[in-house]
Amino acid sequence: QVQLVERGGGLVQPGGSLRLSCAASGSILNINTMGYYRQTPGEGRELVAAITSDGSTNYVDSVKGRFTISRDNARNTVYLQMNGLKPEDTAVYYCNVIMVLPGGAWRSYWGRGTQVTVSS
């Protein structure tokens, strides 16, 4: 079993910064991709940023230049540094980890989510 412990989030004024972290523990095998999605009420879950095991990153256009994703493979932890936050960044942010299992199957794990609110 795999557990994802998320930290960070909260209330911040426009233009402010927050840092999210997500640590994976338990039956950790080959973690391929770690990332964050976000969701607002009535909307689907949107990929915000992801990072692969070789350090390749991917960002949704709306956060490019403001958010930075990184990972510590030794700690099985992913970080999302969010700068220049805007009210439209307000959402529940979910950590996602994709592992490659023996035999090549992929399995996706989700955190419980953390609320990010950007408001004055």
Coordinates of N, CA and C in Angstrom, one line a residue:
Q1 N 0.8 -1.2 0.0 CA 0.0 0.0 0.0 C 0.9 1.2 0.0
V2 N 0.4 2.3 -0.6 CA 1.1 3.5 -0.8 C 0.3 4.6 -0.2
Q3 N 1.0 5.5 0.6 CA 0.4 6.6 1.2 C 1.0 7.9 0.7
L4 N 0.2 8.9 0.4 CA 0.8 10.2 0.0 C 0.4 11.2 1.1
V5 N 1.4 11.9 1.6 CA 1.1 12.9 2.7 C 1.4 14.2 2.1
E6 N 0.4 15.0 2.0 CA 0.5 16.4 1.4 C 0.7 17.4 2.5
R7 N 1.5 18.4 2.2 CA 1.6 19.6 3.1 C 1.6 20.8 2.3
G8 N 1.3 21.9 2.9 CA 1.3 23.2 2.3 C -0.1 23.6 2.1
G9 N -0.3 24.6 1.2 CA -1.7 25.1 1.0 C -2.1 26.1 2.0
G10 N -3.2 26.7 1.8 CA -3.7 27.7 2.7 C -4.2 28.9 2.0
L11 N -4.3 30.0 2.7 CA -4.8 31.3 2.2 C -3.7 32.2 1.9
V12 N -3.6 32.9 0.8 CA -2.6 33.8 0.4 C -3.2 34.9 -0.4
Q13 N -2.6 36.1 -0.3 CA -3.0 37.2 -1.1 C -2.5 37.1 -2.5
P14 N -3.2 37.7 -3.5 CA -2.7 37.8 -4.9 C -1.3 38.3 -4.9
G15 N -0.5 37.6 -5.7 CA 0.9 37.9 -5.9 C 1.8 37.2 -4.9
G16 N 1.2 36.5 -3.9 CA 2.0 35.8 -2.9 C 2.5 34.4 -3.4
S17 N 3.1 33.7 -2.5 CA 3.7 32.4 -2.8 C 3.3 31.4 -1.8
L18 N 3.2 30.1 -2.3 CA 3.0 29.0 -1.4 C 3.9 27.8 -1.9
R19 N 4.2 26.9 -1.1 CA 4.9 25.7 -1.5 C 4.2 24.5 -1.0
L20 N 3.9 23.6 -1.9 CA 3.2 22.3 -1.6 C 4.3 21.2 -1.7
S21 N 4.1 20.2 -0.8 CA 4.9 19.1 -0.9 C 4.1 17.8 -0.7
C22 N 4.6 16.7 -1.3 CA 3.9 15.5 -1.2 C 4.9 14.3 -1.1
A23 N 4.8 13.6 0.0 CA 5.8 12.5 0.3 C 5.1 11.2 0.2
A24 N 5.7 10.3 -0.6 CA 5.1 9.0 -0.8 C 5.8 8.0 0.2
S25 N 5.0 7.1 0.8 CA 5.6 6.1 1.7 C 4.8 4.8 1.5
G26 N 5.4 3.8 2.1 CA 4.8 2.5 2.0 C 5.5 1.6 1.0
S27 N 4.7 0.9 0.3 CA 5.3 -0.1 -0.7 C 5.7 0.6 -2.0
I28 N 6.8 1.4 -1.8 CA 7.3 2.2 -2.9 C 8.1 1.3 -3.9
L29 N 7.7 1.4 -5.1 CA 8.5 0.7 -6.2 C 9.1 1.7 -7.1
N30 N 9.0 1.5 -8.3 CA 9.6 2.4 -9.3 C 8.6 3.6 -9.6
I31 N 8.9 4.7 -8.9 CA 8.1 5.9 -9.2 C 8.5 6.6 -10.5
N32 N 7.6 6.7 -11.4 CA 7.9 7.3 -12.7 C 7.6 8.8 -12.7
T33 N 6.3 9.1 -12.5 CA 5.9 10.5 -12.6 C 5.3 10.9 -11.3
M34 N 5.6 12.1 -10.9 CA 5.0 12.8 -9.7 C 4.5 14.1 -10.2
G35 N 3.3 14.5 -9.7 CA 2.7 15.7 -10.2 C 1.6 16.2 -9.3
Y36 N 1.1 17.4 -9.7 CA -0.1 18.0 -9.1 C -1.2 18.3 -10.1
Y37 N -2.4 18.0 -9.7 CA -3.6 18.4 -10.4 C -4.4 19.3 -9.5
R38 N -5.3 20.0 -10.1 CA -6.2 20.9 -9.3 C -7.6 20.8 -9.8
Q39 N -8.5 21.1 -8.9 CA -9.9 21.0 -9.2 C -10.7 22.1 -8.5
T40 N -11.6 22.7 -9.2 CA -12.5 23.7 -8.7 C -13.9 23.1 -8.7
P41 N -14.9 23.6 -7.9 CA -16.2 23.0 -7.9 C -16.9 23.1 -9.2
G42 N -17.4 21.9 -9.6 CA -18.1 21.9 -10.9 C -17.2 21.6 -12.1
E43 N -15.9 21.6 -11.9 CA -15.0 21.4 -13.0 C -14.2 20.1 -12.8
G44 N -13.6 19.6 -13.9 CA -12.8 18.4 -13.9 C -11.4 18.7 -13.3
R45 N -10.7 17.7 -13.0 CA -9.4 17.8 -12.5 C -8.4 18.1 -13.6
E46 N -7.6 19.1 -13.4 CA -6.7 19.7 -14.4 C -5.2 19.4 -14.0
L47 N -4.4 18.9 -14.9 CA -3.0 18.8 -14.6 C -2.3 20.1 -14.5
V48 N -1.7 20.4 -13.4 CA -1.0 21.6 -13.2 C 0.5 21.5 -13.6
A49 N 1.2 20.5 -13.0 CA 2.6 20.3 -13.3 C 2.9 18.8 -13.0
A50 N 3.9 18.3 -13.7 CA 4.4 17.0 -13.5 C 5.9 16.9 -13.8
I51 N 6.5 15.9 -13.1 CA 7.9 15.7 -13.3 C 8.2 14.2 -13.4
T52 N 9.0 13.8 -14.3 CA 9.3 12.4 -14.5 C 10.6 12.0 -13.7
S53 N 10.9 10.8 -13.7 CA 12.1 10.3 -13.0 C 13.4 10.9 -13.5
D54 N 13.4 11.2 -14.8 CA 14.6 11.8 -15.4 C 14.6 13.3 -15.3
G55 N 13.6 13.9 -14.6 CA 13.6 15.3 -14.4 C 12.9 16.2 -15.5
S56 N 12.3 15.5 -16.4 CA 11.5 16.2 -17.4 C 10.3 16.8 -16.8
T57 N 9.9 18.0 -17.1 CA 8.8 18.7 -16.5 C 7.7 19.1 -17.6
N58 N 6.5 19.2 -17.1 CA 5.4 19.6 -17.9 C 4.5 20.5 -17.1
Y59 N 4.1 21.6 -17.7 CA 3.2 22.6 -17.0 C 2.0 23.0 -17.8
V60 N 0.9 23.2 -17.2 CA -0.2 23.8 -17.9 C 0.2 25.2 -18.2
D61 N -0.3 25.7 -19.4 CA 0.1 27.1 -19.9 C -0.1 28.2 -18.8
S62 N -1.2 28.1 -18.1 CA -1.6 29.2 -17.2 C -0.6 29.4 -16.0
V63 N 0.3 28.4 -15.7 CA 1.2 28.5 -14.6 C 2.6 28.6 -15.0
K64 N 2.9 28.5 -16.3 CA 4.3 28.6 -16.8 C 4.9 29.9 -16.4
G65 N 6.1 29.9 -15.9 CA 6.8 31.1 -15.4 C 6.5 31.5 -14.0
R66 N 5.5 30.8 -13.4 CA 5.1 31.2 -12.0 C 5.3 30.0 -11.1
F67 N 5.0 28.8 -11.6 CA 5.1 27.6 -10.7 C 6.4 26.8 -11.1
T68 N 7.0 26.1 -10.1 CA 8.1 25.3 -10.4 C 7.9 24.0 -9.7
I69 N 8.0 22.9 -10.4 CA 7.9 21.5 -9.8 C 9.3 20.9 -9.7
S70 N 9.5 20.2 -8.6 CA 10.8 19.6 -8.4 C 10.5 18.3 -7.5
R71 N 11.6 17.4 -7.5 CA 11.4 16.2 -6.7 C 12.7 15.8 -6.1
D72 N 12.5 15.1 -4.9 CA 13.7 14.5 -4.2 C 13.5 13.0 -4.3
N73 N 14.2 12.4 -5.2 CA 14.0 10.9 -5.4 C 14.4 10.1 -4.1
A74 N 15.3 10.6 -3.4 CA 15.8 9.9 -2.2 C 14.7 9.9 -1.1
R75 N 13.9 10.9 -1.1 CA 12.8 11.1 -0.1 C 11.4 10.8 -0.7
N76 N 11.4 10.4 -2.0 CA 10.1 10.1 -2.7 C 9.1 11.3 -2.5
T77 N 9.6 12.5 -2.7 CA 8.9 13.7 -2.4 C 8.9 14.6 -3.6
V78 N 7.7 15.2 -3.9 CA 7.6 16.2 -4.9 C 7.2 17.5 -4.3
Y79 N 7.7 18.6 -4.9 CA 7.4 19.9 -4.4 C 6.8 20.8 -5.5
L80 N 5.9 21.6 -5.2 CA 5.4 22.6 -6.1 C 5.5 24.0 -5.5
Q81 N 6.4 24.8 -6.1 CA 6.6 26.1 -5.6 C 5.7 27.0 -6.5
M82 N 4.8 27.7 -5.8 CA 3.9 28.6 -6.5 C 4.1 30.0 -6.2
N83 N 4.5 30.8 -7.2 CA 4.8 32.2 -7.0 C 3.8 33.0 -7.9
G84 N 3.7 34.3 -7.6 CA 2.8 35.1 -8.3 C 1.4 34.6 -8.4
L85 N 0.9 34.1 -7.3 CA -0.4 33.5 -7.3 C -1.5 34.4 -7.6
K86 N -2.5 33.9 -8.4 CA -3.7 34.7 -8.8 C -4.9 34.1 -8.3
P87 N -6.0 34.9 -8.2 CA -7.3 34.3 -7.7 C -7.7 33.1 -8.5
E88 N -7.4 33.0 -9.8 CA -7.8 31.9 -10.6 C -7.0 30.6 -10.3
D89 N -6.0 30.7 -9.4 CA -5.3 29.5 -9.0 C -6.0 28.9 -7.8
T90 N -7.0 29.5 -7.3 CA -7.8 28.9 -6.2 C -8.4 27.6 -6.6
A91 N -8.1 26.6 -5.8 CA -8.6 25.2 -6.1 C -8.1 24.3 -5.1
V92 N -8.6 23.0 -5.1 CA -8.0 22.0 -4.3 C -6.9 21.3 -5.2
Y93 N -5.8 21.2 -4.6 CA -4.6 20.7 -5.3 C -4.4 19.2 -4.9
Y94 N -4.3 18.3 -5.8 CA -4.1 16.9 -5.5 C -2.7 16.4 -6.0
C95 N -2.0 15.7 -5.1 CA -0.8 15.1 -5.5 C -1.1 13.8 -6.3
N96 N -0.3 13.5 -7.3 CA -0.5 12.2 -8.0 C 0.9 11.6 -8.2
V97 N 1.0 10.3 -8.0 CA 2.2 9.5 -8.2 C 1.9 8.3 -9.1
I98 N 2.7 8.1 -10.1 CA 2.5 7.0 -11.0 C 3.7 6.1 -10.8
M99 N 3.4 4.8 -10.5 CA 4.5 3.8 -10.3 C 4.4 2.8 -11.4
V100 N 5.6 2.3 -11.7 CA 5.7 1.1 -12.7 C 5.9 -0.1 -11.9
L101 N 5.0 -1.1 -12.0 CA 5.0 -2.3 -11.2 C 5.8 -3.3 -11.9
P102 N 6.2 -4.4 -11.2 CA 6.9 -5.5 -11.8 C 6.0 -6.1 -12.9
G103 N 6.6 -6.3 -14.1 CA 5.7 -6.7 -15.2 C 5.4 -5.6 -16.1
G104 N 5.6 -4.3 -15.7 CA 5.4 -3.2 -16.6 C 4.1 -2.5 -16.4
A105 N 3.2 -3.0 -15.5 CA 1.9 -2.3 -15.4 C 2.1 -1.0 -14.6
W106 N 1.3 0.0 -14.9 CA 1.3 1.3 -14.3 C 0.2 1.4 -13.3
R107 N 0.5 2.1 -12.1 CA -0.5 2.3 -11.1 C -0.4 3.8 -10.7
S108 N -1.6 4.4 -10.5 CA -1.7 5.8 -10.1 C -2.2 5.9 -8.7
Y109 N -1.6 6.8 -7.9 CA -2.0 7.0 -6.6 C -2.3 8.5 -6.4
W110 N -3.3 8.8 -5.6 CA -3.7 10.2 -5.3 C -3.7 10.6 -3.9
G111 N -3.3 11.8 -3.6 CA -3.4 12.4 -2.3 C -4.8 12.8 -2.0
R112 N -5.0 13.2 -0.8 CA -6.4 13.6 -0.4 C -6.7 15.0 -0.8
G113 N -5.7 15.8 -1.2 CA -6.0 17.2 -1.7 C -5.7 18.2 -0.6
T114 N -5.3 19.3 -1.0 CA -5.1 20.5 -0.1 C -5.6 21.7 -0.7
Q115 N -6.3 22.5 0.1 CA -7.0 23.7 -0.5 C -6.0 24.9 -0.6
V116 N -6.0 25.5 -1.8 CA -5.2 26.7 -2.0 C -6.2 27.8 -2.3
T117 N -6.2 28.9 -1.5 CA -7.1 30.0 -1.8 C -6.3 31.3 -1.9
V118 N -6.5 31.9 -3.1 CA -5.8 33.2 -3.3 C -6.9 34.3 -3.3
S119 N -6.8 35.1 -2.3 CA -7.8 36.2 -2.1 C -7.3 37.3 -1.3
S120 N -7.7 38.5 -1.6 CA -7.4 39.6 -0.7 C -8.4 39.9 0.3

